[in-house]
Tab-separated table of C-alpha atoms in Angstrom:
chain	number	residue	atom	x	y	z
A	1	MET	CA	-28.273	-26.784	-32.879
A	2	ASP	CA	-28.590	-27.467	-36.631
A	3	GLN	CA	-32.359	-27.927	-36.286
A	4	ILE	CA	-32.933	-24.429	-34.947
A	5	LYS	CA	-33.960	-21.847	-37.522
A	6	PHE	CA	-32.291	-18.661	-36.358
A	7	VAL	CA	-33.751	-15.280	-37.236
A	8	GLU	CA	-31.830	-13.194	-39.750
A	9	LEU	CA	-32.591	-9.476	-39.924
A	10	ARG	CA	-32.416	-8.911	-43.667
A	11	GLY	CA	-34.057	-5.490	-43.774
A	12	ASP	CA	-34.768	-3.766	-47.086
A	13	GLN	CA	-34.207	-6.465	-49.706
A	14	SER	CA	-34.450	-3.946	-52.536
A	15	ARG	CA	-31.020	-2.556	-51.596
A	16	THR	CA	-27.865	-4.510	-52.290
A	17	GLU	CA	-24.705	-4.556	-50.193
A	18	LYS	CA	-23.188	-2.170	-52.697
A	19	ASP	CA	-26.145	0.218	-52.244
A	20	TRP	CA	-25.733	0.267	-48.459
A	21	GLN	CA	-22.003	0.851	-48.714
A	22	ALA	CA	-22.637	3.747	-51.062
A	23	ILE	CA	-25.028	5.274	-48.509
A	24	ARG	CA	-22.355	4.840	-45.832
A	25	LEU	CA	-19.730	6.665	-47.896
A	26	ARG	CA	-22.061	9.289	-49.310
A	27	GLU	CA	-24.049	10.172	-46.167
A	28	ILE	CA	-23.441	8.248	-42.944
A	29	MET	CA	-19.759	9.058	-42.523
A	30	GLY	CA	-20.517	12.692	-43.282
A	31	TYR	CA	-23.115	12.835	-40.516
A	32	LEU	CA	-20.748	11.203	-38.038
A	33	ASN	CA	-18.026	13.716	-38.858
A	34	ALA	CA	-20.366	16.711	-38.891
A	35	GLY	CA	-21.942	15.660	-35.616
A	36	THR	CA	-25.581	16.026	-36.600
A	37	VAL	CA	-28.114	14.336	-38.834
A	38	PRO	CA	-30.493	16.603	-40.766
A	39	ALA	CA	-34.080	16.088	-39.667
A	40	ASP	CA	-35.153	14.946	-43.113
A	41	ARG	CA	-32.388	12.306	-43.199
A	42	GLU	CA	-32.868	10.790	-39.748
A	43	ALA	CA	-34.896	7.922	-41.225
A	44	VAL	CA	-32.053	7.129	-43.637
A	45	PHE	CA	-29.548	7.209	-40.777
A	46	ARG	CA	-31.645	4.848	-38.683
A	47	ASP	CA	-32.431	2.518	-41.598
A	48	TYR	CA	-28.760	2.217	-42.475
A	49	TYR	CA	-27.984	0.807	-39.031
A	50	GLU	CA	-31.161	-1.105	-38.243
A	51	GLN	CA	-31.626	-2.654	-41.688
A	52	TYR	CA	-28.007	-3.136	-42.676
A	53	ALA	CA	-24.986	-2.186	-40.550
A	54	LEU	CA	-26.247	-3.797	-37.330
A	55	ALA	CA	-28.726	-6.211	-38.899
A	56	ARG	CA	-25.939	-7.959	-40.826
A	57	TRP	CA	-24.557	-9.189	-37.491
A	58	THR	CA	-27.316	-11.833	-37.627
A	59	TRP	CA	-26.419	-13.113	-41.101
A	60	PRO	CA	-24.577	-16.467	-41.047
A	61	GLU	CA	-22.307	-15.491	-43.908
A	62	ASN	CA	-20.978	-12.640	-41.762
A	63	PHE	CA	-20.250	-14.544	-38.547
A	64	THR	CA	-16.527	-14.696	-39.308
A	65	LYS	CA	-16.549	-10.888	-39.672
A	66	LEU	CA	-18.181	-10.087	-36.325
A	67	PRO	CA	-14.956	-9.011	-34.558
A	68	ASP	CA	-14.280	-6.638	-37.464
A	69	PHE	CA	-17.837	-5.286	-37.244
A	70	ARG	CA	-17.276	-4.494	-33.566
A	71	LYS	CA	-14.098	-2.611	-34.403
A	72	GLU	CA	-15.884	-0.672	-37.142
A	73	LEU	CA	-18.662	0.328	-34.754
A	74	ARG	CA	-16.188	1.476	-32.103
A	75	LEU	CA	-14.451	3.621	-34.692
A	76	GLU	CA	-17.739	5.244	-35.672
A	77	PHE	CA	-18.409	6.169	-32.053
A	78	VAL	CA	-14.947	7.697	-31.800
A	79	ILE	CA	-15.618	9.779	-34.916
A	80	ALA	CA	-18.922	10.947	-33.408
A	81	ARG	CA	-17.559	11.689	-29.923
A	82	GLY	CA	-18.785	14.809	-28.218
A	83	LYS	CA	-21.461	15.424	-30.838
A	84	PRO	CA	-25.256	14.967	-30.856
A	85	VAL	CA	-24.998	12.141	-33.394
A	86	HIS	CA	-23.080	10.110	-30.804
A	87	GLY	CA	-26.186	9.856	-28.647
A	88	GLN	CA	-28.391	9.079	-31.642
A	89	LEU	CA	-26.188	6.207	-32.725
A	90	GLN	CA	-25.945	4.945	-29.161
A	91	GLN	CA	-29.698	4.710	-28.791
A	92	ILE	CA	-30.012	2.820	-32.068
A	93	VAL	CA	-27.346	0.318	-30.969
A	94	LEU	CA	-28.821	-0.106	-27.511
A	95	GLY	CA	-32.309	-0.584	-28.882
A	96	LEU	CA	-31.546	-3.218	-31.495
A	97	PHE	CA	-28.745	-5.049	-29.708
A	98	SER	CA	-30.664	-5.263	-26.414
A	99	ARG	CA	-33.442	-7.045	-28.279
A	100	ILE	CA	-30.954	-9.421	-29.891
A	101	VAL	CA	-29.247	-10.164	-26.573
A	102	ASN	CA	-32.570	-10.866	-24.878
A	103	ASP	CA	-33.727	-12.907	-27.892
A	104	GLU	CA	-36.774	-10.698	-28.419
A	105	GLY	CA	-38.195	-11.580	-31.816
A	106	GLY	CA	-35.678	-14.433	-32.070
A	107	PRO	CA	-34.299	-16.956	-31.764
A	108	TYR	CA	-31.026	-15.323	-32.752
A	109	HIS	CA	-27.833	-17.251	-33.236
A	110	PRO	CA	-25.707	-17.248	-30.040
A	111	ALA	CA	-22.776	-15.819	-31.999
A	112	ALA	CA	-24.906	-12.783	-32.912
A	113	ARG	CA	-26.226	-12.444	-29.343
A	114	MET	CA	-22.765	-12.678	-27.856
A	115	ASN	CA	-21.221	-10.107	-30.168
A	116	ALA	CA	-24.180	-7.767	-29.673
A	117	LEU	CA	-23.522	-7.898	-25.927
A	118	LEU	CA	-19.817	-7.262	-26.441
A	119	ALA	CA	-20.730	-4.223	-28.532
A	120	ILE	CA	-22.995	-2.958	-25.746
A	121	ALA	CA	-20.137	-3.442	-23.285
A	122	ASP	CA	-17.988	-1.189	-25.487
A	123	LEU	CA	-20.425	1.744	-25.314
A	124	ASN	CA	-19.148	4.875	-23.600
A	125	ALA	CA	-20.908	7.823	-22.051
A	126	VAL	CA	-17.798	9.866	-22.856
A	127	GLU	CA	-15.270	8.771	-25.451
A	128	SER	CA	-11.555	9.104	-24.877
A	129	THR	CA	-9.893	12.092	-26.506
A	130	ASN	CA	-6.338	10.828	-26.024
A	131	ILE	CA	-4.544	7.800	-24.625
A	132	ARG	CA	-4.011	9.504	-21.263
A	133	GLU	CA	-7.710	10.042	-20.693
A	134	PRO	CA	-9.654	6.776	-20.642
A	135	PRO	CA	-13.295	6.799	-21.713
A	136	THR	CA	-16.214	6.800	-19.304
A	137	PRO	CA	-18.198	3.594	-19.866
A	138	LEU	CA	-21.944	3.857	-20.290
A	139	PRO	CA	-23.707	3.044	-16.969
A	140	GLN	CA	-26.659	1.545	-18.823
A	141	ALA	CA	-24.283	-0.926	-20.444
A	142	ALA	CA	-23.040	-2.082	-17.034
A	143	ARG	CA	-26.631	-2.617	-15.977
A	144	ILE	CA	-27.249	-4.837	-19.019
A	145	LEU	CA	-24.075	-6.843	-18.374
A	146	VAL	CA	-25.029	-7.537	-14.763
A	147	ASP	CA	-28.601	-8.482	-15.700
A	148	THR	CA	-27.282	-10.836	-18.375
A	149	LEU	CA	-24.891	-12.526	-15.962
A	150	LYS	CA	-27.740	-13.055	-13.499
A	151	THR	CA	-30.096	-14.598	-16.063
A	152	GLU	CA	-29.948	-18.369	-15.624
A	153	ASN	CA	-31.548	-19.550	-18.866
A	154	PHE	CA	-29.233	-17.614	-21.188
A	155	PRO	CA	-26.631	-19.592	-23.173
A	156	ASP	CA	-23.088	-19.690	-21.844
A	157	ALA	CA	-21.973	-17.545	-24.774
A	158	LEU	CA	-23.677	-14.598	-23.087
A	159	SER	CA	-22.039	-15.343	-19.735
A	160	VAL	CA	-18.696	-15.219	-21.516
A	161	ALA	CA	-19.522	-11.883	-23.137
A	162	ALA	CA	-20.903	-10.454	-19.890
A	163	LEU	CA	-17.734	-11.308	-17.985
A	164	VAL	CA	-15.471	-9.947	-20.725
A	165	GLY	CA	-17.530	-6.747	-20.743
A	166	LEU	CA	-17.443	-6.500	-16.953
A	167	ILE	CA	-13.651	-6.751	-17.031
A	168	ARG	CA	-13.632	-3.596	-19.139
A	169	HIS	CA	-16.105	-1.795	-16.894
A	170	ALA	CA	-14.262	-2.843	-13.736
A	171	VAL	CA	-11.029	-1.421	-15.166
A	172	LEU	CA	-12.623	1.876	-16.170
A	173	GLY	CA	-14.956	2.162	-13.167
A	174	ILE	CA	-18.580	1.271	-12.551
A	175	ALA	CA	-20.572	4.271	-11.367
A	176	ASP	CA	-23.399	2.383	-9.664
A	177	GLN	CA	-21.635	1.015	-6.588
A	178	GLN	CA	-24.920	-0.084	-5.058
A	179	MET	CA	-25.397	-2.405	-8.018
A	180	VAL	CA	-21.825	-3.634	-7.628
A	181	THR	CA	-22.063	-4.503	-3.944
A	182	GLY	CA	-25.687	-5.613	-3.919
A	183	GLU	CA	-25.917	-7.571	-7.177
A	184	LEU	CA	-22.641	-8.056	-9.005
A	185	LEU	CA	-20.414	-9.032	-6.094
A	186	PRO	CA	-22.712	-11.825	-4.840
A	187	GLU	CA	-23.101	-13.177	-8.389
A	188	LEU	CA	-19.338	-13.249	-8.942
A	189	ILE	CA	-18.682	-14.859	-5.567
A	190	GLU	CA	-21.211	-17.584	-6.264
A	191	LEU	CA	-19.737	-18.354	-9.682
A	192	ALA	CA	-16.154	-18.256	-8.419
A	193	SER	CA	-16.859	-20.602	-5.513
A	194	THR	CA	-18.984	-23.154	-7.412
A	195	LYS	CA	-16.692	-26.002	-8.431
A	196	LEU	CA	-19.088	-28.160	-10.432
A	197	PRO	CA	-20.686	-26.914	-13.662
A	198	PRO	CA	-24.442	-26.735	-14.162
A	199	SER	CA	-26.124	-29.135	-16.535
A	200	GLY	CA	-25.065	-28.610	-20.132
A	201	ARG	CA	-21.721	-26.932	-19.388
A	202	THR	CA	-18.408	-28.753	-19.528
A	203	LEU	CA	-16.069	-28.694	-16.554
A	204	VAL	CA	-13.351	-26.988	-18.602
A	205	GLY	CA	-15.749	-24.287	-19.761
A	206	HIS	CA	-16.988	-23.762	-16.208
A	207	GLN	CA	-13.439	-23.378	-14.947
A	208	TRP	CA	-12.786	-20.718	-17.573
A	209	LEU	CA	-15.877	-18.797	-16.463
A	210	ARG	CA	-14.827	-19.087	-12.814
A	211	ALA	CA	-11.405	-17.695	-13.653
A	212	ARG	CA	-12.953	-14.700	-15.392
A	213	ALA	CA	-15.338	-14.093	-12.471
A	214	ILE	CA	-12.326	-14.075	-10.144
A	215	GLU	CA	-10.595	-11.661	-12.493
A	216	VAL	CA	-13.518	-9.245	-12.189
A	217	LEU	CA	-13.517	-9.639	-8.397
A	218	GLY	CA	-9.879	-8.611	-8.328
A	219	LEU	CA	-10.390	-5.638	-10.614
A	220	LEU	CA	-13.262	-4.384	-8.476
A	221	GLY	CA	-10.834	-4.383	-5.556
A	222	LEU	CA	-13.507	-4.969	-2.918
A	223	PRO	CA	-12.524	-7.396	-0.133
A	224	GLY	CA	-16.190	-7.977	0.729
A	225	ASP	CA	-17.964	-8.059	4.068
A	226	GLN	CA	-15.679	-9.541	6.713
A	227	ALA	CA	-13.050	-10.055	4.013
A	228	GLN	CA	-15.289	-12.601	2.258
A	229	VAL	CA	-13.676	-12.089	-1.150
A	230	GLY	CA	-10.131	-12.159	0.205
A	231	LYS	CA	-10.737	-15.359	2.173
A	232	LEU	CA	-12.364	-17.043	-0.812
A	233	LEU	CA	-9.383	-16.213	-3.001
A	234	ILE	CA	-6.941	-17.537	-0.402
A	235	ASP	CA	-8.913	-20.785	-0.150
A	236	ILE	CA	-8.878	-21.225	-3.931
A	237	VAL	CA	-5.172	-20.398	-4.316
A	238	GLY	CA	-4.037	-23.166	-1.990
A	239	ALA	CA	-6.606	-25.818	-2.898
A	240	LYS	CA	-4.806	-28.687	-4.630
A	241	ASP	CA	-8.090	-29.986	-6.055
A	242	GLU	CA	-8.652	-26.736	-7.963
A	243	PRO	CA	-7.296	-26.347	-11.528
A	244	LEU	CA	-4.233	-24.162	-11.989
A	245	LEU	CA	-6.243	-21.863	-14.255
A	246	VAL	CA	-8.622	-20.897	-11.456
A	247	ARG	CA	-5.881	-20.749	-8.817
A	248	ARG	CA	-3.776	-18.502	-11.020
A	249	SER	CA	-6.600	-16.001	-11.393
A	250	ALA	CA	-7.159	-16.053	-7.633
A	251	ALA	CA	-3.471	-15.425	-6.891
A	252	ARG	CA	-3.434	-12.499	-9.273
A	253	ALA	CA	-6.673	-11.079	-7.904
A	254	LEU	CA	-5.189	-10.998	-4.395
A	255	GLY	CA	-2.787	-8.344	-5.634
A	256	MET	CA	-5.642	-5.994	-6.547
A	257	LEU	CA	-7.837	-5.997	-3.440
A	258	ASP	CA	-7.985	-2.945	-1.195
A	259	TYR	CA	-6.751	-4.197	2.164
A	260	GLN	CA	-7.087	-0.924	4.034
A	261	GLY	CA	-8.699	-1.642	7.390
A	262	ILE	CA	-9.207	-5.320	6.602
A	263	THR	CA	-9.081	-7.853	9.451
A	264	GLY	CA	-9.521	-11.585	9.874
A	265	MET	CA	-6.973	-12.792	7.309
A	266	ASP	CA	-4.128	-14.907	8.704
A	267	PRO	CA	-0.845	-13.684	7.113
A	268	ASP	CA	0.951	-17.004	7.647
A	269	ARG	CA	-1.845	-18.905	5.928
A	270	ILE	CA	-1.857	-16.450	3.026
A	271	LEU	CA	1.850	-17.040	2.428
A	272	ALA	CA	1.506	-20.813	2.782
A	273	GLN	CA	-1.330	-20.944	0.248
A	274	LEU	CA	0.547	-18.845	-2.304
A	275	GLY	CA	3.659	-20.945	-1.864
A	276	GLN	CA	1.664	-24.158	-2.284
A	277	PHE	CA	0.214	-22.917	-5.552
A	278	ALA	CA	3.663	-22.010	-6.879
A	279	LEU	CA	4.951	-25.457	-5.915
A	280	ASP	CA	2.006	-27.202	-7.576
A	281	ALA	CA	2.581	-25.168	-10.752
A	282	CYS	CA	6.236	-26.272	-10.794
A	283	GLU	CA	5.263	-29.908	-10.335
A	284	ALA	CA	2.649	-29.683	-13.085
A	285	GLU	CA	5.173	-28.247	-15.541
A	286	MET	CA	7.768	-30.863	-14.615
A	287	ALA	CA	5.182	-33.553	-15.316
A	288	GLU	CA	4.336	-31.960	-18.661
A	289	LEU	CA	8.006	-31.722	-19.603
A	290	GLU	CA	8.526	-35.365	-18.673
A	291	ARG	CA	5.569	-36.352	-20.845
A	292	GLU	CA	6.961	-34.392	-23.788
A	293	ILE	CA	10.408	-35.912	-23.316
A	294	GLN	CA	9.015	-39.433	-23.178
A	295	GLU	CA	6.561	-39.033	-26.056
A	296	GLY	CA	8.775	-36.815	-28.175
A	297	GLU	CA	5.933	-34.533	-29.233
A	298	LEU	CA	4.952	-30.925	-28.942
A	299	PRO	CA	2.150	-30.040	-26.542
A	300	PRO	CA	-1.119	-28.854	-28.094
A	301	GLY	CA	-0.876	-25.317	-29.392
A	302	PRO	CA	-3.470	-22.516	-29.473
A	303	GLY	CA	-6.828	-23.581	-30.793
A	304	THR	CA	-6.465	-27.298	-30.038
A	305	ARG	CA	-8.550	-27.468	-26.895
A	306	PRO	CA	-12.142	-28.668	-27.115
A	307	GLY	CA	-14.700	-26.125	-28.218
A	308	TYR	CA	-16.625	-24.153	-25.651
A	309	PRO	CA	-19.566	-26.135	-24.207
A	310	GLY	CA	-22.441	-26.360	-26.655
A	311	TYR	CA	-20.886	-24.016	-29.195
A	312	PRO	CA	-17.931	-25.795	-30.834
A	313	GLY	CA	-16.483	-23.825	-33.698
A	314	TYR	CA	-18.842	-20.879	-33.470
A	315	PRO	CA	-17.597	-18.355	-35.994
A	316	GLY	CA	-17.160	-14.907	-34.528
A	317	TYR	CA	-16.615	-16.535	-31.156
A	318	SER	CA	-13.635	-14.418	-30.205
A	319	PRO	CA	-14.774	-12.276	-27.298
A	320	TYR	CA	-11.353	-10.789	-26.583
A	321	ALA	CA	-10.797	-9.626	-30.143
A	322	GLY	CA	-10.145	-5.926	-29.670
A	323	ALA	CA	-12.291	-5.879	-26.557
A	324	MET	CA	-9.726	-4.073	-24.420
A	325	GLU	CA	-7.925	-2.027	-27.066
A	326	GLY	CA	-6.965	1.429	-25.946
A	327	TYR	CA	-7.895	0.997	-22.295
A	328	GLY	CA	-4.471	0.279	-20.846
A	329	TYR	CA	-5.411	-3.257	-19.950
A	330	GLU	CA	-4.997	-6.612	-21.613
A	331	SER	CA	-6.579	-9.679	-20.061
A	332	SER	CA	-3.794	-11.745	-21.555
A	333	GLY	CA	-1.485	-9.990	-19.121
A	334	TYR	CA	-3.037	-12.085	-16.423
A	335	ALA	CA	-1.644	-15.239	-17.902
A	336	GLY	CA	1.092	-14.469	-20.333
A	337	THR	CA	0.818	-15.866	-23.827
A	338	TYR	CA	-0.762	-19.174	-24.812
A	339	THR	CA	-1.649	-20.423	-21.348
A	340	ASP	CA	-4.858	-22.184	-20.457
A	341	ASP	CA	-6.359	-18.845	-19.466
A	342	THR	CA	-7.303	-18.814	-23.136
A	343	MET	CA	-10.897	-19.785	-23.566
A	344	PRO	CA	-11.271	-23.428	-24.574
A	345	GLY	CA	-11.220	-23.729	-28.343
A	346	MET	CA	-9.804	-20.250	-28.863
A	347	GLY	CA	-6.442	-18.935	-29.879
A	348	PRO	CA	-4.680	-16.169	-27.975
A	349	PRO	CA	-7.052	-13.582	-26.434
A	350	ASP	CA	-6.336	-10.903	-29.040
A	351	MET	CA	-6.796	-13.189	-32.056
A	352	PRO	CA	-9.192	-11.385	-34.435
A	353	GLY	CA	-10.550	-14.579	-35.960
A	354	TYR	CA	-12.397	-17.463	-34.423
A	355	PRO	CA	-11.498	-20.911	-33.123
A	356	TYR	CA	-11.134	-24.059	-35.099
A	357	PRO	CA	-11.428	-26.680	-32.355
A	358	GLY	CA	-9.445	-29.835	-32.824
A	359	VAL	CA	-7.020	-28.358	-35.361
A	360	ARG	CA	-3.477	-28.901	-34.189
A	361	THR	CA	-1.208	-25.879	-34.357
A	362	GLN	CA	2.414	-26.909	-34.792
A	363	ALA	CA	5.307	-24.724	-33.800
A	364	LYS	CA	7.337	-23.337	-36.670
A	365	GLN	CA	10.047	-25.762	-37.639
A	366	THR	CA	12.583	-22.959	-37.604
A	367	GLN	CA	11.808	-22.048	-33.982
A	368	PRO	CA	14.955	-22.861	-31.950
A	369	ASP	CA	13.478	-22.358	-28.488
A	370	ARG	CA	11.794	-25.693	-27.780
A	371	THR	CA	10.809	-24.813	-24.207
A	372	LEU	CA	9.237	-21.424	-24.858
A	373	GLY	CA	5.692	-22.684	-24.240
A	374	ASN	CA	6.719	-24.485	-21.050
A	375	ARG	CA	8.493	-21.476	-19.630
A	376	ARG	CA	5.669	-19.117	-20.510
A	377	ARG	CA	3.103	-21.394	-18.925
A	378	LEU	CA	5.033	-21.710	-15.679
A	379	LYS	CA	5.866	-18.019	-15.669
A	380	SER	CA	2.192	-17.107	-15.847
A	381	SER	CA	1.576	-18.934	-12.551
A	382	ILE	CA	4.710	-17.709	-10.775
A	383	ASN	CA	4.060	-14.168	-11.922
A	384	ALA	CA	0.540	-14.431	-10.488
A	385	VAL	CA	2.009	-15.325	-7.086
A	386	PHE	CA	4.499	-12.477	-7.351
A	387	PHE	CA	1.745	-10.040	-8.264
A	388	GLY	CA	-0.507	-11.305	-5.484
A	389	LEU	CA	2.283	-10.668	-3.004
A	390	THR	CA	3.385	-7.275	-4.248
A	391	SER	CA	0.874	-5.897	-6.769
A	392	VAL	CA	3.964	-5.333	-8.923
A	393	ASP	CA	4.494	-6.880	-12.339
A	394	GLU	CA	8.209	-6.128	-12.579
A	395	PHE	CA	9.719	-9.171	-10.884
A	396	MET	CA	13.117	-7.455	-10.436
A	397	TRP	CA	11.414	-5.078	-8.001
A	398	VAL	CA	13.575	-3.575	-5.292
A	399	PRO	CA	12.313	-1.455	-2.361
A	400	SER	CA	13.776	1.740	-3.805
A	401	ASN	CA	11.565	1.464	-6.901
A	402	ARG	CA	8.172	1.564	-5.219
A	403	PRO	CA	6.548	0.177	-2.073
A	404	MET	CA	4.929	-3.230	-2.050
A	405	ASP	CA	1.172	-3.450	-2.167
A	406	GLY	CA	-0.886	-6.625	-2.546
A	407	VAL	CA	-1.076	-9.020	0.393
A	408	ALA	CA	2.343	-7.762	1.523
A	409	VAL	CA	0.555	-4.958	3.365
A	410	LEU	CA	-1.055	-7.577	5.623
A	411	ILE	CA	2.236	-9.175	6.641
A	412	PRO	CA	3.484	-7.878	10.034
A	413	ASP	CA	7.120	-7.331	10.863
A	414	GLY	CA	8.927	-10.250	12.456
A	415	PRO	CA	8.902	-13.939	11.476
A	416	SER	CA	6.048	-13.526	8.984
A	417	LYS	CA	7.877	-10.757	7.163
A	418	GLU	CA	11.029	-12.869	7.001
A	419	LYS	CA	8.977	-15.767	5.640
A	420	MET	CA	7.491	-13.520	2.952
A	421	GLN	CA	10.955	-12.301	1.959
A	422	LYS	CA	12.107	-15.876	1.418
A	423	LEU	CA	9.049	-16.651	-0.713
A	424	PHE	CA	9.685	-13.450	-2.622
A	425	GLU	CA	13.233	-14.587	-3.375
A	426	ARG	CA	12.047	-18.004	-4.535
A	427	MET	CA	9.589	-16.383	-6.939
A	428	GLN	CA	12.311	-14.135	-8.328
A	429	ALA	CA	14.552	-17.149	-8.925
A	430	LEU	CA	11.780	-19.030	-10.730
A	431	LEU	CA	10.889	-16.037	-12.875
A	432	THR	CA	14.535	-15.646	-13.827
A	433	LEU	CA	14.576	-19.311	-14.856
A	434	CYS	CA	11.416	-18.817	-16.920
A	435	ASP	CA	13.178	-16.068	-18.861
A	436	THR	CA	16.238	-18.218	-19.570
A	437	LYS	CA	16.271	-19.060	-23.269
A	438	ASP	CA	17.755	-21.934	-25.229
A	439	LEU	CA	17.207	-24.614	-22.601
A	440	ASP	CA	16.373	-28.097	-23.806
A	441	LYS	CA	13.504	-29.928	-22.134
A	442	PRO	CA	15.540	-32.196	-19.828
A	443	THR	CA	17.632	-29.263	-18.615
A	444	LEU	CA	14.588	-27.128	-17.960
A	445	ARG	CA	12.918	-30.006	-16.116
A	446	ASP	CA	15.962	-30.463	-13.896
A	447	ARG	CA	16.311	-26.737	-13.237
A	448	ILE	CA	12.651	-26.482	-12.223
A	449	LYS	CA	13.089	-29.537	-10.008
A	450	ALA	CA	16.001	-27.914	-8.182
A	451	GLU	CA	14.005	-24.746	-7.584
A	452	ALA	CA	10.943	-26.755	-6.550
A	453	GLU	CA	12.934	-28.617	-3.903
A	454	GLN	CA	13.886	-25.338	-2.263
A	455	LEU	CA	10.317	-24.111	-2.543
A	456	ARG	CA	8.989	-27.360	-1.069
A	457	ALA	CA	11.197	-26.909	1.990
A	458	TRP	CA	9.792	-23.415	2.408
A	459	VAL	CA	6.192	-24.657	1.998
A	460	ASP	CA	6.678	-27.469	4.530
A	461	ALA	CA	7.997	-25.021	7.104
A	462	ALA	CA	5.320	-22.421	6.353
A	463	SER	CA	2.495	-24.941	6.490
A	464	GLN	CA	3.391	-26.014	9.992
A	465	VAL	CA	2.313	-22.660	11.370
A	466	SER	CA	-0.534	-21.822	9.003
A	467	GLN	CA	-4.112	-22.293	10.099
A	468	ALA	CA	-5.115	-24.601	7.224
A	469	PRO	CA	-2.126	-26.072	5.428
A	470	GLY	CA	-2.473	-26.828	1.763
A	471	GLY	CA	-6.229	-26.795	1.346
A	472	VAL	CA	-9.639	-25.179	1.659
A	473	SER	CA	-10.607	-24.223	5.163
A	474	ASP	CA	-13.950	-23.414	6.735
A	475	GLN	CA	-13.224	-19.691	6.999
A	476	THR	CA	-15.546	-18.832	4.156
């Protein structure tokens, strides 16, 4: 990577940074507020962005500032909303950043390409006017995200940005449903179901990408032809050879699919697979607690995982930084805080900086709750099962609050419904345990073990009547 000479768009060298900032304050902000650019100043407006404001995204000295640059650009679009200048600025951004993403005139640094794509993903056809009215994402941006995800020779940094951008568009709605069903859905299914990484990508990085692809599948809500998506998710949830990260995303995604009119999904197998995942998550956390007790050390904190494949320590490599602000959705909600849903080498998803791989983050010495990380990690998995069952995040749900959704709508009355109720109760008990503070590690380990024994009895009984106990079947 050090041998590559990346292109830097330096623009008009006769103007200093101070000169450009003066133009911004003296003219650009006025045009954004007024809503129009005088005809004789259009060249100045364009030069400001193409030669400085957007061009500086390619300058190495600015890579640590890229998340802040994205926030600044979003703010400028909000200021310009509903005015002719909004469209003018949008075309400038699309023009330059599309070239950077596609490496036209490059090579551009992957950090610049990735952040340019994230900025494109943020573009809106209609900006939000208040928090109750979400924006309308730009259809052209969705097209670029899908094309990027489908391009095989692009660096993984762009796949990351494309998936993060598609999460936003899936939340807000993608207008071109033909593109979704004909192009995006098959691409996501292929990525989600491919266990081994392609050449040049680490297994951990590939698992992170799979988890995000599954996240998008859930947000789209489409079960697929002959319930293809639903069956794939069920297979992944119960597969003991799959990482918890990927299984957790699959469990959560099950709570977002539209099951109206769906057939071909065995309710007993669904419950058995979800229960198996919950049990495996308990066993994994017990093993981690035992390791910590024996070794007497804290587990690695945020930012200590290996860097993302091929791009360790890329400054500006924080795709979640502000990516979902103001849209009523946080990807971190899918995992809780500081779980391995965090991209390898990164801190928490909303961290506005960039990763420092290999740097150990110690807990504050004054922090009394020594099991907080353990409980949060387990809770993220159990909450995913609960959400998959009910499509409800409030684990103290009672029928009078709101009806169940999620896979619960597929469970018929009778023995299957009774089985689901027992699993539901086990998940509530585990979530209550995960919210119990001031437990030392041995006590938490023993409490999880007691709950796991009850859950194991349920899983053993449920697996006896499921079609494919505890693993991936041939249904997909």
